[in-house]
Coordinates of N, CA and C in Angstrom, one line a residue:
X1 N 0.9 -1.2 0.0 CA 0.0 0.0 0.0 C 0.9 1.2 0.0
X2 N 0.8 2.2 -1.1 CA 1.6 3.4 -0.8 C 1.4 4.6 -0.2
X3 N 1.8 5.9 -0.3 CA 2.2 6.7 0.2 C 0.4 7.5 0.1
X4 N 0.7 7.5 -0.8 CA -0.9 8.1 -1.7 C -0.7 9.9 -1.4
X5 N 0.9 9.8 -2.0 CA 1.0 11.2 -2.2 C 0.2 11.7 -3.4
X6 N -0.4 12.9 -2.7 CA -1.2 14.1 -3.5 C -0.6 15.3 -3.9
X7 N -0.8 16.4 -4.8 CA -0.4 17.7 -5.3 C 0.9 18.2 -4.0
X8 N 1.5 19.5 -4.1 CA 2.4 19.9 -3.3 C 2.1 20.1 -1.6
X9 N 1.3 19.8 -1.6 CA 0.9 20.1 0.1 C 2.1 19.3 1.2
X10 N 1.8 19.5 2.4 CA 2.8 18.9 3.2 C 1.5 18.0 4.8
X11 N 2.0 17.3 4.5 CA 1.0 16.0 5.6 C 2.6 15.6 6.3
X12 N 1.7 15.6 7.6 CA 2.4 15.3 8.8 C 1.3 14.5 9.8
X13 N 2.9 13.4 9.9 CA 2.0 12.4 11.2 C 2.8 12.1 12.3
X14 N 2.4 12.9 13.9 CA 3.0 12.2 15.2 C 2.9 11.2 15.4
X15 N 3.0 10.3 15.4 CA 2.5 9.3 16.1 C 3.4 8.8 17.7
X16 N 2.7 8.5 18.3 CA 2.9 8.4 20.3 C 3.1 7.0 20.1
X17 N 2.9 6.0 21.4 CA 2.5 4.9 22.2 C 1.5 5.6 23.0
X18 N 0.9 4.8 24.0 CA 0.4 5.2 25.0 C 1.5 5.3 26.1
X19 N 0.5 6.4 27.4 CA 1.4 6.4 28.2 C 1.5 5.1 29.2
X20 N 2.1 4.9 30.0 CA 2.4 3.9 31.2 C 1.1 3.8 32.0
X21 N 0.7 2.0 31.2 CA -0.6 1.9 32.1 C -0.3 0.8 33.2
X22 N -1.8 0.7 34.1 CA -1.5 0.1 35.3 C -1.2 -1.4 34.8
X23 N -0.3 -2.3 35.2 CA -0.1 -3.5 34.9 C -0.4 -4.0 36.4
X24 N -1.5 -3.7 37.2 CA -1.8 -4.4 38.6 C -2.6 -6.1 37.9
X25 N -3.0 -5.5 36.9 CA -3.9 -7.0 36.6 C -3.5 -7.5 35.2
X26 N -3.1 -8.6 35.3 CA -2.3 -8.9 33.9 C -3.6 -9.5 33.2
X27 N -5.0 -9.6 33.6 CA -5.7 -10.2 32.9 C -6.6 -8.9 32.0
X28 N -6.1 -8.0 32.5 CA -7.5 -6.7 32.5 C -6.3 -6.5 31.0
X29 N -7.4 -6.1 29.6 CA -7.2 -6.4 28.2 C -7.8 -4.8 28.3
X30 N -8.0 -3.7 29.5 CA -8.3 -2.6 29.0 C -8.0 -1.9 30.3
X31 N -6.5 -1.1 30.3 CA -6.2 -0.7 31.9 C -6.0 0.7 31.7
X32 N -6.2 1.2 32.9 CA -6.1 2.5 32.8 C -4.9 3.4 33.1
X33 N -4.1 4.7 32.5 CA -3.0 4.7 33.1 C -2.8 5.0 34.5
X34 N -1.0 4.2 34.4 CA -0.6 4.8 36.3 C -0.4 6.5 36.5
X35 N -0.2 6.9 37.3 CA 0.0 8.1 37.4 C 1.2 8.4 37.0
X36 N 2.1 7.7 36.7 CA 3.2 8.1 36.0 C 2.8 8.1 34.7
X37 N 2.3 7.9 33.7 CA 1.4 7.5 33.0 C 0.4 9.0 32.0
X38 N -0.4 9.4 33.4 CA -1.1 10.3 33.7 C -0.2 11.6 33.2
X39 N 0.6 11.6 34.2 CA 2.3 12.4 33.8 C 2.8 12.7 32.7
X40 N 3.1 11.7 32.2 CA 3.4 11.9 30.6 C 2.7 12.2 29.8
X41 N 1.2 12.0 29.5 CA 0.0 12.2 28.7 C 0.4 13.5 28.7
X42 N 0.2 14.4 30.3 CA 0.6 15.9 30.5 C 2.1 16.6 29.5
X43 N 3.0 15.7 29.8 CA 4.2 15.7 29.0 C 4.1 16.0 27.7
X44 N 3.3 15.1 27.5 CA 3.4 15.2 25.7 C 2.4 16.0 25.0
X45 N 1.7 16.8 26.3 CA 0.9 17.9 26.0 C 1.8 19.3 25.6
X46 N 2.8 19.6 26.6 CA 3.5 20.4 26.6 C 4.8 20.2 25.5
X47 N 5.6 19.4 25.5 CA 6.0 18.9 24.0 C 5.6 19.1 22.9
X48 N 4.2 18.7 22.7 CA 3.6 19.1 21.2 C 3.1 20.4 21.3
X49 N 2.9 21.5 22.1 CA 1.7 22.5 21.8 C 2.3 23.8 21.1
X50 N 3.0 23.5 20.5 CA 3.2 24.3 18.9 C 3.4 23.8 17.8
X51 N 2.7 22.6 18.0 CA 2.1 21.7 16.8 C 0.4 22.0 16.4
X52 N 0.5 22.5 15.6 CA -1.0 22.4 14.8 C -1.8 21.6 14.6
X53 N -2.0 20.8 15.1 CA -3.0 19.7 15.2 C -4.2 19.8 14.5
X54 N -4.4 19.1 13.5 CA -6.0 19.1 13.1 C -6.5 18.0 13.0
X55 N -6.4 16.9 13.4 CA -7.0 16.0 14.0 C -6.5 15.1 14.8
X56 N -6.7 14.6 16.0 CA -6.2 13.5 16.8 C -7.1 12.2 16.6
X57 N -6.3 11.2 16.4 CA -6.8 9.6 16.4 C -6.0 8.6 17.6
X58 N -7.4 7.7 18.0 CA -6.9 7.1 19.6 C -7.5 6.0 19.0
X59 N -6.9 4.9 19.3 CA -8.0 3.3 19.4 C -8.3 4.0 20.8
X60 N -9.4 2.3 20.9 CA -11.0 3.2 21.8 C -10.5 2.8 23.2
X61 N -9.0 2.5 23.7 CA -8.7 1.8 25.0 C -8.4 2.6 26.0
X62 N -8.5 2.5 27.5 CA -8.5 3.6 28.5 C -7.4 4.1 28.1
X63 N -6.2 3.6 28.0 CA -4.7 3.6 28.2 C -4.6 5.0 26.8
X64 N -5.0 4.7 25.4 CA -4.8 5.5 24.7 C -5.4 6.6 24.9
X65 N -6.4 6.5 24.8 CA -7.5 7.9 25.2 C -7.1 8.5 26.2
X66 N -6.9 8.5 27.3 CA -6.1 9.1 28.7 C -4.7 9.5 28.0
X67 N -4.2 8.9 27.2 CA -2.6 9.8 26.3 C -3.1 10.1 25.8
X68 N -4.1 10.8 24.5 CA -4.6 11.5 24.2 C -5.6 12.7 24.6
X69 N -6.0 12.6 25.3 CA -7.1 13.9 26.3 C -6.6 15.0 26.9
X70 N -5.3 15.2 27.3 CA -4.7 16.8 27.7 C -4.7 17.5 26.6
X71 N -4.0 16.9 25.1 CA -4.1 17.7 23.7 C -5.0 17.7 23.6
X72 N -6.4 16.8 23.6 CA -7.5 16.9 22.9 C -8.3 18.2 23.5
X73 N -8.3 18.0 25.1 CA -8.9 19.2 25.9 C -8.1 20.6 25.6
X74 N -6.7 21.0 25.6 CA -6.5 22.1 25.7 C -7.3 22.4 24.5
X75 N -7.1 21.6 23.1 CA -6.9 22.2 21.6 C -8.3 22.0 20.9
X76 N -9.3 21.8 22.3 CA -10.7 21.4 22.0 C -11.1 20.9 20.6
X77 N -10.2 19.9 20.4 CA -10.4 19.2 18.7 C -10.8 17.7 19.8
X78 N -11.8 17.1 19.2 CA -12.1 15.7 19.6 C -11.5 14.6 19.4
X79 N -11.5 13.4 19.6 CA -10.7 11.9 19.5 C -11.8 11.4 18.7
X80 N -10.7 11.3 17.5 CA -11.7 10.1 16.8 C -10.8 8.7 17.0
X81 N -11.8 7.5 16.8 CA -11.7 6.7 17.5 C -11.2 5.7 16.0
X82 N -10.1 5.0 15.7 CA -9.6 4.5 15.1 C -9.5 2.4 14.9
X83 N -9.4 2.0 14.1 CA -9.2 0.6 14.5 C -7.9 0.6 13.9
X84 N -6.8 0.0 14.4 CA -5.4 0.1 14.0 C -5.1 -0.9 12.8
X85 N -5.8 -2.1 12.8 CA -5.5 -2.7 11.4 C -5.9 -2.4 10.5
X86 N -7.3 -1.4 10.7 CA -7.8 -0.8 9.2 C -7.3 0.8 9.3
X87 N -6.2 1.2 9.8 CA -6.2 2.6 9.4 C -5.4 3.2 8.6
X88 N -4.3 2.5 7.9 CA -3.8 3.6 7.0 C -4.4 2.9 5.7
X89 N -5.0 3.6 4.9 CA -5.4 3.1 3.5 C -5.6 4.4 2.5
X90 N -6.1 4.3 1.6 CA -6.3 5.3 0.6 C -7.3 6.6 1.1
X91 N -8.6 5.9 1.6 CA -9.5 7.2 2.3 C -8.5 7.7 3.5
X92 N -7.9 7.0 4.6 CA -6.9 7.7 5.0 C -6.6 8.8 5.1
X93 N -5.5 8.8 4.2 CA -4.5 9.2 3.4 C -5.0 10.1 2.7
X94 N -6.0 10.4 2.0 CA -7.0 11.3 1.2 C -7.9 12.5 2.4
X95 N -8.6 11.9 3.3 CA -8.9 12.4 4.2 C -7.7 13.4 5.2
X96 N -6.5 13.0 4.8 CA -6.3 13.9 5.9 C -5.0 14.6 5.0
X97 N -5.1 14.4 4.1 CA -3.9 15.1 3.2 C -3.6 16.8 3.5
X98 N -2.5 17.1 3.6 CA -2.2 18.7 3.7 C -2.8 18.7 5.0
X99 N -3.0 17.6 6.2 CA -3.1 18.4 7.4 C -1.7 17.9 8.4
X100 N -1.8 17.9 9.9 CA -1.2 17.7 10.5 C -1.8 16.9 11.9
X101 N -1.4 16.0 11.9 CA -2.3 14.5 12.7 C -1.6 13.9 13.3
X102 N -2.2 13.8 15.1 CA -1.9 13.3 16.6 C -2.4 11.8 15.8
X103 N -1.7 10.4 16.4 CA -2.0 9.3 16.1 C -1.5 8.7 17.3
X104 N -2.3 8.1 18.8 CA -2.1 7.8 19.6 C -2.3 6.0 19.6
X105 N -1.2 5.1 19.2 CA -1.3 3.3 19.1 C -0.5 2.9 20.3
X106 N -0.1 1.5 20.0 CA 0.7 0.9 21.3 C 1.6 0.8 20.4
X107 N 2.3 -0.1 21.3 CA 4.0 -0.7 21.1 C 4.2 -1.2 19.7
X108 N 2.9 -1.9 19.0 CA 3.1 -3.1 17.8 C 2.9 -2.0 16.7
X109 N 1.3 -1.1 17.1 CA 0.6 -0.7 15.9 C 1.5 0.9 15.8
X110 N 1.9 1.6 16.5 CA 2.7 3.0 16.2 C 3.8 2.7 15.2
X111 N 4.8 1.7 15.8 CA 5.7 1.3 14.2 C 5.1 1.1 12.9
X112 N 4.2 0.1 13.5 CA 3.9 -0.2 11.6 C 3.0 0.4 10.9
X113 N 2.6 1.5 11.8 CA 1.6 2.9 10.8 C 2.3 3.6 10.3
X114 N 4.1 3.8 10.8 CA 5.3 4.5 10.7 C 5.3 4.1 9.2
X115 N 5.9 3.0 9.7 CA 6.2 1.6 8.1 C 5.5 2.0 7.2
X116 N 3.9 1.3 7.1 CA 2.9 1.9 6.7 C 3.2 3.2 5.6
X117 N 3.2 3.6 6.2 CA 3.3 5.4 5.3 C 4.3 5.6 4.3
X118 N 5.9 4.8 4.9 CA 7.1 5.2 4.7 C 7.4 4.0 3.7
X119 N 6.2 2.8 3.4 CA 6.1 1.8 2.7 C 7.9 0.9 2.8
X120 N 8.1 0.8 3.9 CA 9.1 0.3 4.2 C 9.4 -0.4 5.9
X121 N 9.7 -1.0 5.8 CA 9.9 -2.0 7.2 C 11.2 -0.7 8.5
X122 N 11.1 0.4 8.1 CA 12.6 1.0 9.4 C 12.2 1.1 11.1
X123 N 11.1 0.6 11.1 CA 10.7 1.0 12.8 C 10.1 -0.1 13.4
X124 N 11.4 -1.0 14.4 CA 10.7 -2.4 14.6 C 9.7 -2.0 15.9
X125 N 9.2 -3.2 16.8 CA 8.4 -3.0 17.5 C 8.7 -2.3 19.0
X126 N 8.2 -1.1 19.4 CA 8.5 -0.7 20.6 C 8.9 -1.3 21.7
X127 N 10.0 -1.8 22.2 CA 10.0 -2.7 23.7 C 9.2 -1.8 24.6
X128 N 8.3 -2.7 25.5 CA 7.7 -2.5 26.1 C 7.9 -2.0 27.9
X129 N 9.0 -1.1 27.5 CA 9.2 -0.8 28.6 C 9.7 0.9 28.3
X130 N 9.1 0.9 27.1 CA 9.5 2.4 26.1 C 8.1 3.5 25.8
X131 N 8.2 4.0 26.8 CA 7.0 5.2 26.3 C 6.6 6.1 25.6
X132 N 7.9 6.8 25.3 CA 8.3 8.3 25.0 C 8.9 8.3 23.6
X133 N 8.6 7.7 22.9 CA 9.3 7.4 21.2 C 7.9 8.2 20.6
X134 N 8.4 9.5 19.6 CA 8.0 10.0 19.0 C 8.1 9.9 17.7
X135 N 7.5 9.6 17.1 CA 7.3 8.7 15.4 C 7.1 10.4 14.6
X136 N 7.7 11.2 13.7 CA 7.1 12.1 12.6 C 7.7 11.5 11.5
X137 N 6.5 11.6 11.2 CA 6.3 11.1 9.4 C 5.7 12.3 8.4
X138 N 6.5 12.7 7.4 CA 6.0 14.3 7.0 C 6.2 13.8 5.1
X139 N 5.2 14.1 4.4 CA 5.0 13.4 3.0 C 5.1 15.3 2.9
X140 N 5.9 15.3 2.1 CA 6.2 17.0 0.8 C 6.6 16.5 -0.5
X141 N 6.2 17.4 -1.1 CA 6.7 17.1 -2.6 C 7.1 15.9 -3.2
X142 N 6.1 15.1 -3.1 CA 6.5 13.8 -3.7 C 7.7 12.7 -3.0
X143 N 7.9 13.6 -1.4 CA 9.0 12.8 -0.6 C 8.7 12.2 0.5
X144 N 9.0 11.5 1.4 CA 8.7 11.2 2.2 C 9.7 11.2 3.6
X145 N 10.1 11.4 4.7 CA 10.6 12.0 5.5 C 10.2 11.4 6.5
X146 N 11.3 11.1 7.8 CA 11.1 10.5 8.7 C 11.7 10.8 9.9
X147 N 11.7 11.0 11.1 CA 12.4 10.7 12.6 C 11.7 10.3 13.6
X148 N 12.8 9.8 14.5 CA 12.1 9.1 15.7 C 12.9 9.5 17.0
X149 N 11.8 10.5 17.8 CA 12.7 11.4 18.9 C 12.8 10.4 20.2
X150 N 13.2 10.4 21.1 CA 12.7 9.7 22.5 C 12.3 11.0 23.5
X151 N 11.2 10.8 24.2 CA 11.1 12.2 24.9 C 10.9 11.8 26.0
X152 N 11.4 12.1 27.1 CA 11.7 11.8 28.5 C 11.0 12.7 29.4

């Protein structure tokens, strides 16, 4: 699946992990974060907020949505609610062309939406003890462009 670059505009994609959720119950398949967790959501409010955001995407889990909701509140733009194996495709890609887009996954799906875009395998899977890995993915002029910050 490619890039589904369009005319000269410039598309930009953050993409997060969530922050640090409670691991008290290894059975619970939907936890909410720790306060350290909490913490960093705040973090990465203040990190991004000279970023232009025009839309934020969260799957529907406490853990994501709680890392996404300090952006979403200050910059009163809503969470739309994503499924991560069907989200990068052509409506995508079309839908959000020439904007600039919060993409809040876990450890497996943040790399390979990276991939995804960059139609190439360079971002393996987050070890899971890694919160703070900031994925920009920026499509200009028929290019495609990439880094990956760690933010602490």
């Amino acid at each position: 699946m490619g890039p589904f670059l369009l005319a000269q505009e410039q598309t930009s994609y953050y993409l997060i992990r969530h922050a640090e959720k409670n691991r008290n119950n290894p059975e619970n398949p939907n936890p909410h974060l720790t306060e350290l967790g909490l913490q960093r959501a705040e973090r990465w409010k203040e990190v991004l907020k000279h970023i232009p955001f025009d839309v934020i995407y969260s799957t529907a889990y406490h853990r994501t949505v709680e890392t996404a909701l300090p952006i979403s509140k200050e910059r009163n733009l809503p969470i739309t609610y994503y499924d991560s194996k069907k989200l990068y495709n052509k409506d995508f890609a079309k839908a959000n062309h020439g904007k600039t887009v919060l993409v809040v996954g876990h450890s497996n799906t943040t790399p390979q939406l990276a991939n995804k875009i960059l139609q190439q395998e360079r971002y393996p899977e987050i070890p899971d003890s890694l919160n703070g890995r900031l994925y920009i993915v920026t499509l200009r002029d028929q290019k495609i462009f990439s880094q990956l910050l760690s933010i602490e």
